[in-house]
């Protein structure tokens, strides 16, 4: 018997809202979904990870699908678009996902038409699903008609290869129609790394940086109301800075640099990239935005008495 898809009440549709300098950050959600707990924690033994997140009878853990809307005053930017409504029924039964992002945006008072920039950290199915919408007549249309979409060209190329390891994660209706219509801009390593601090500005206060490992071309998104992308390690800690880190650190349970996930194409690189991320994120007290943590969508990171990165305090 298929299990009923759990529903989220209205209060769950808005995961968090906070001011960051002059910007407003709203964490919306496409709902939750289930993945194998072992896959989410790689080589970490289950007795350790299940203390933090319980597994069901089939060893699955419940994860979030957080999309962040940044209102900068000039732009309304959407980072990540969840799983969407194009999943075949069999996949939806496996993942138990609810396709709630449109309802979540509405609950947050954000119209789909006012989103003018969409950024995908990478193009796995659970990060770009609502880029497009499956209509009742079978057609696929852009969910955000007035947006320019940004993704990495390497992700598109990798997805098109349909490799044995990860072909199920790349569903071309999530991006091909937008590329064909000219609505999606594809970025490359050279363009990203040519910018200040190897970041490419998408619009004032929003920039992307490469954090390879989960995929070769995964990007994190920096949110800096003061356009402080020239800030250096040791810069004033009151410079507001948030970072949507995609699947480099999918949940607050994955803050330990070695707790990388089995889906990572290069887990060793992920450990190195996490350490590189913390070199700035901890001293500069960045607000870290987690893609897949339904309960803790954002947190600052600090070092504990043993020198290990841990959640500092949930943000208001
Ligand atoms: Zn993901």
Coordinates of C-alpha atoms and ligand atoms in Angstrom, one line a residue:
X1 CA 0.0 0.0 0.0
X2 CA 1.4 3.4 -0.9
X3 CA 1.8 5.7 2.1
X4 CA -0.2 8.9 2.0
X5 CA 2.0 12.0 1.2
X6 CA 2.3 14.0 4.4
X7 CA 1.0 17.6 4.2
X8 CA 2.4 20.7 5.7
X9 CA 0.2 23.2 7.4
X10 CA 0.4 26.9 6.5
X11 CA 2.7 27.8 9.4
X12 CA 5.2 25.3 8.0
X13 CA 5.2 26.9 4.6
X14 CA 7.2 29.8 5.7
X15 CA 10.5 28.5 7.2
X16 CA 12.2 31.7 8.3
X17 CA 12.3 35.4 7.5
X18 CA 15.0 37.8 8.6
X19 CA 16.5 41.1 7.7
X20 CA 20.1 41.1 6.6
X21 CA 21.2 44.7 6.4
X22 CA 18.9 46.4 3.9
X23 CA 17.9 43.0 2.4
X24 CA 15.0 40.8 3.4
X25 CA 15.6 37.1 3.4
X26 CA 12.7 34.7 3.3
X27 CA 13.2 30.9 3.5
X28 CA 10.4 29.2 1.5
X29 CA 10.0 25.5 1.1
X30 CA 8.9 22.9 -1.5
X31 CA 8.0 20.7 1.4
X32 CA 9.9 17.7 2.7
X33 CA 11.2 14.5 1.1
X34 CA 12.7 11.2 2.2
X35 CA 16.2 9.9 1.3
X36 CA 18.1 7.0 2.5
X37 CA 19.8 7.9 5.8
X38 CA 23.0 6.0 5.0
X39 CA 23.3 7.8 1.7
X40 CA 22.9 11.1 3.5
X41 CA 25.8 10.4 5.9
X42 CA 28.3 8.5 3.7
X43 CA 30.8 6.6 5.9
X44 CA 29.5 8.0 9.2
X45 CA 28.2 5.0 11.2
X46 CA 24.4 5.0 11.8
X47 CA 24.7 4.9 15.6
X48 CA 26.3 8.4 15.3
X49 CA 24.0 10.0 12.8
X50 CA 20.8 8.6 14.1
X51 CA 21.3 10.5 17.4
X52 CA 20.8 13.7 15.4
X53 CA 18.2 12.7 12.9
X54 CA 15.9 9.6 13.3
X55 CA 15.4 7.1 10.5
X56 CA 12.1 5.4 9.7
X57 CA 11.6 1.7 9.3
X58 CA 13.0 1.8 5.8
X59 CA 16.1 3.7 7.0
X60 CA 14.9 7.0 5.4
X61 CA 15.4 10.4 6.9
X62 CA 13.2 13.4 6.3
X63 CA 14.9 16.4 4.6
X64 CA 13.7 19.9 3.7
X65 CA 13.7 21.7 0.3
X66 CA 14.5 25.3 1.2
X67 CA 14.4 28.0 -1.4
X68 CA 15.6 31.5 -0.3
X69 CA 14.0 34.7 -1.6
X70 CA 16.1 37.8 -1.3
X71 CA 14.5 41.1 -1.7
X72 CA 17.3 43.6 -2.3
X73 CA 15.2 46.6 -3.0
X74 CA 16.1 46.5 -6.7
X75 CA 15.7 42.8 -7.3
X76 CA 13.7 39.8 -6.1
X77 CA 16.1 36.8 -6.2
X78 CA 15.1 33.2 -5.8
X79 CA 17.8 30.7 -4.9
X80 CA 16.9 27.1 -5.7
X81 CA 13.5 25.8 -6.8
X82 CA 13.0 22.4 -5.0
X83 CA 11.7 19.2 -6.7
X84 CA 8.7 20.7 -8.5
X85 CA 5.7 19.0 -10.0
X86 CA 7.3 17.0 -12.8
X87 CA 8.1 13.9 -10.8
X88 CA 6.6 10.7 -12.1
X89 CA 4.1 9.2 -9.6
X90 CA 6.6 6.4 -8.7
X91 CA 9.3 8.8 -7.8
X92 CA 6.9 10.9 -5.8
X93 CA 5.9 7.8 -3.9
X94 CA 9.5 7.1 -3.1
X95 CA 10.4 10.6 -2.0
X96 CA 7.0 11.5 -0.5
X97 CA 7.6 15.1 -1.7
X98 CA 4.7 17.5 -1.7
X99 CA 5.5 20.2 -4.4
X100 CA 4.6 23.1 -2.2
X101 CA 6.9 25.9 -3.4
X102 CA 4.1 27.9 -5.1
X103 CA 2.0 27.7 -2.0
X104 CA 5.0 28.6 0.2
X105 CA 5.7 31.7 -2.0
X106 CA 2.1 32.7 -1.8
X107 CA 2.1 32.2 2.0
X108 CA 5.1 34.5 2.2
X109 CA 3.4 37.2 0.0
X110 CA 5.7 36.7 -2.9
X111 CA 4.2 36.6 -6.4
X112 CA 5.9 34.3 -9.0
X113 CA 5.8 37.3 -11.4
X114 CA 7.9 39.5 -9.2
X115 CA 10.9 37.0 -9.1
X116 CA 13.3 38.6 -11.6
X117 CA 16.4 36.4 -10.9
X118 CA 16.5 32.6 -10.2
X119 CA 19.8 31.0 -9.3
X120 CA 20.4 27.2 -9.2
X121 CA 23.5 26.1 -7.2
X122 CA 23.5 22.9 -9.4
X123 CA 21.0 21.1 -11.5
X124 CA 20.1 18.0 -9.5
X125 CA 16.4 17.2 -9.6
X126 CA 15.9 18.5 -6.0
X127 CA 17.3 21.9 -6.7
X128 CA 15.8 23.1 -9.9
X129 CA 12.4 21.3 -10.2
X130 CA 10.2 24.4 -10.1
X131 CA 12.3 26.2 -12.7
X132 CA 9.5 25.0 -14.9
X133 CA 6.0 23.8 -14.3
X134 CA 4.2 20.8 -15.9
X135 CA 0.8 22.1 -17.0
X136 CA -2.3 19.9 -17.2
X137 CA -2.0 19.7 -21.0
X138 CA 1.4 18.2 -20.7
X139 CA 3.4 21.3 -21.7
X140 CA 6.3 22.7 -19.6
X141 CA 6.4 26.4 -19.0
X142 CA 8.7 28.7 -17.0
X143 CA 7.4 29.0 -13.4
X144 CA 8.9 32.5 -13.1
X145 CA 8.0 34.2 -16.4
X146 CA 9.8 37.4 -15.7
X147 CA 13.0 35.9 -14.3
X148 CA 16.5 35.5 -15.8
X149 CA 17.7 32.1 -14.6
X150 CA 21.4 31.4 -13.8
X151 CA 23.1 28.0 -13.7
X152 CA 26.5 26.6 -14.5
X153 CA 27.2 25.5 -18.0
X154 CA 29.2 22.5 -16.7
X155 CA 26.2 21.2 -14.8
X156 CA 24.1 21.3 -18.0
X157 CA 26.9 19.5 -19.9
X158 CA 27.3 16.9 -17.2
X159 CA 23.5 16.3 -17.1
X160 CA 23.4 15.9 -20.8
X161 CA 26.0 13.1 -20.6
X162 CA 23.5 11.0 -18.6
X163 CA 26.3 9.1 -16.8
X164 CA 25.6 5.8 -15.0
X165 CA 26.5 7.3 -11.6
X166 CA 24.0 10.2 -11.5
X167 CA 21.8 10.3 -14.6
X168 CA 18.6 9.9 -12.5
X169 CA 19.5 13.3 -10.8
X170 CA 19.5 15.3 -14.1
X171 CA 16.0 15.9 -15.6
X172 CA 16.4 18.1 -18.7
X173 CA 12.9 19.6 -18.6
X174 CA 14.1 21.5 -15.6
X175 CA 16.6 23.5 -17.7
X176 CA 16.6 22.7 -21.4
X177 CA 13.4 24.6 -22.3
X178 CA 14.9 27.7 -20.5
X179 CA 18.2 27.4 -22.4
X180 CA 16.4 27.0 -25.7
X181 CA 14.2 30.0 -25.1
X182 CA 17.2 32.1 -24.0
X183 CA 15.8 32.7 -20.5
X184 CA 18.7 30.8 -18.7
X185 CA 22.2 32.3 -18.6
X186 CA 24.9 29.7 -18.4
X187 CA 28.0 30.6 -16.3
X188 CA 31.5 29.0 -16.6
X189 CA 34.4 28.7 -14.3
X190 CA 36.5 31.4 -16.0
X191 CA 33.7 34.0 -15.7
X192 CA 33.1 33.2 -12.1
X193 CA 36.7 33.1 -11.0
X194 CA 37.6 36.4 -12.8
X195 CA 35.5 38.4 -10.3
X196 CA 36.7 39.8 -7.0
X197 CA 37.5 37.0 -4.5
X198 CA 36.8 34.6 -7.4
X199 CA 33.0 35.5 -7.1
X200 CA 30.8 36.6 -10.0
X201 CA 28.2 39.3 -9.2
X202 CA 24.7 38.3 -10.4
X203 CA 23.2 41.6 -9.2
X204 CA 24.4 44.1 -6.6
X205 CA 24.8 42.3 -3.3
X206 CA 24.4 38.8 -4.8
X207 CA 27.3 36.8 -6.2
X208 CA 28.2 33.1 -6.8
X209 CA 31.4 31.2 -6.0
X210 CA 32.5 27.7 -7.0
X211 CA 32.5 25.1 -4.2
X212 CA 33.2 21.9 -6.2
X213 CA 33.0 18.4 -4.7
X214 CA 29.3 17.5 -4.5
X215 CA 29.3 18.1 -8.2
X216 CA 32.3 19.5 -10.1
X217 CA 30.6 22.9 -10.7
X218 CA 28.4 23.5 -7.7
X219 CA 28.1 27.1 -6.7
X220 CA 27.4 28.8 -3.4
X221 CA 25.5 32.1 -3.4
X222 CA 26.8 35.0 -1.3
X223 CA 24.3 37.6 -0.1
X224 CA 26.0 40.8 1.0
X225 CA 23.8 43.9 1.3
X226 CA 26.9 46.2 1.6
X227 CA 28.3 44.6 -1.6
X228 CA 31.1 43.6 0.7
X229 CA 32.6 41.1 -1.7
X230 CA 36.0 42.8 -1.2
X231 CA 35.9 42.0 2.5
X232 CA 38.8 39.8 3.6
X233 CA 39.3 37.2 6.4
X234 CA 39.3 39.3 9.6
X235 CA 37.0 41.9 8.1
X236 CA 34.6 43.6 10.5
X237 CA 32.2 40.9 11.8
X238 CA 29.2 43.3 11.7
X239 CA 29.4 43.3 7.9
X240 CA 26.2 41.4 7.1
X241 CA 26.9 38.3 5.0
X242 CA 24.8 35.2 4.3
X243 CA 25.7 32.3 2.2
X244 CA 23.4 29.7 0.6
X245 CA 25.8 26.8 0.5
X246 CA 23.8 24.3 -1.6
X247 CA 24.8 20.7 -1.0
X248 CA 28.3 21.5 0.3
X249 CA 26.7 21.4 3.8
X250 CA 23.1 20.2 3.2
X251 CA 21.9 20.3 6.8
X252 CA 23.0 21.6 10.2
X253 CA 23.8 17.9 11.0
X254 CA 26.5 18.0 8.3
X255 CA 28.6 20.8 9.7
X256 CA 31.4 18.5 10.8
X257 CA 33.8 18.8 7.8
X258 CA 34.1 15.0 7.6
X259 CA 30.4 14.2 7.6
X260 CA 30.0 14.4 3.8
X261 CA 27.3 12.6 1.9
X262 CA 27.5 9.5 -0.3
X263 CA 26.0 11.4 -3.2
X264 CA 29.1 13.6 -3.4
X265 CA 31.1 12.9 -6.6
X266 CA 34.4 13.9 -4.8
X267 CA 34.0 13.6 -1.0
X268 CA 37.6 14.4 -0.3
X269 CA 37.3 17.7 -2.2
X270 CA 34.1 18.4 -0.2
X271 CA 36.0 18.1 3.0
X272 CA 38.6 20.6 1.8
X273 CA 36.0 23.0 0.5
X274 CA 34.1 22.9 3.8
X275 CA 37.3 23.8 5.6
X276 CA 38.0 26.6 3.1
X277 CA 34.4 27.9 3.6
X278 CA 34.7 27.9 7.4
X279 CA 38.0 29.9 7.1
X280 CA 35.7 32.9 6.3
X281 CA 32.3 31.9 7.5
X282 CA 33.2 31.4 11.1
X283 CA 35.4 34.5 11.8
X284 CA 33.1 36.8 9.8
X285 CA 29.9 35.2 11.3
X286 CA 28.2 34.5 8.1
X287 CA 24.6 33.4 8.2
X288 CA 24.7 29.9 6.6
X289 CA 21.6 28.9 4.7
X290 CA 21.0 25.1 4.5
X291 CA 19.2 23.6 1.5
X292 CA 17.9 20.4 3.1
X293 CA 17.3 21.3 6.7
X294 CA 13.6 21.7 7.3
X295 CA 14.0 22.5 11.1
X296 CA 17.1 24.7 11.0
X297 CA 17.1 26.5 7.7
X298 CA 19.8 29.0 8.8
X299 CA 22.4 29.2 11.5
X300 CA 25.8 30.8 12.2
X301 CA 28.7 28.4 12.7
X302 CA 31.2 28.6 15.6
X303 CA 34.0 26.4 16.9
X304 CA 33.3 24.3 20.0
X305 CA 35.8 23.7 22.8
X306 CA 37.4 21.0 20.8
X307 CA 37.9 23.3 17.8
X308 CA 35.1 21.6 15.8
X309 CA 32.6 23.6 13.8
X310 CA 29.1 23.5 15.3
X311 CA 25.8 25.4 15.1
X312 CA 26.4 28.7 17.0
X313 CA 22.8 29.8 17.4
X314 CA 19.7 29.6 15.2
X315 CA 19.0 33.0 13.7
X316 CA 15.9 34.8 14.5
Ligands
LIG1 ZN1 20.3 18.4 -2.9

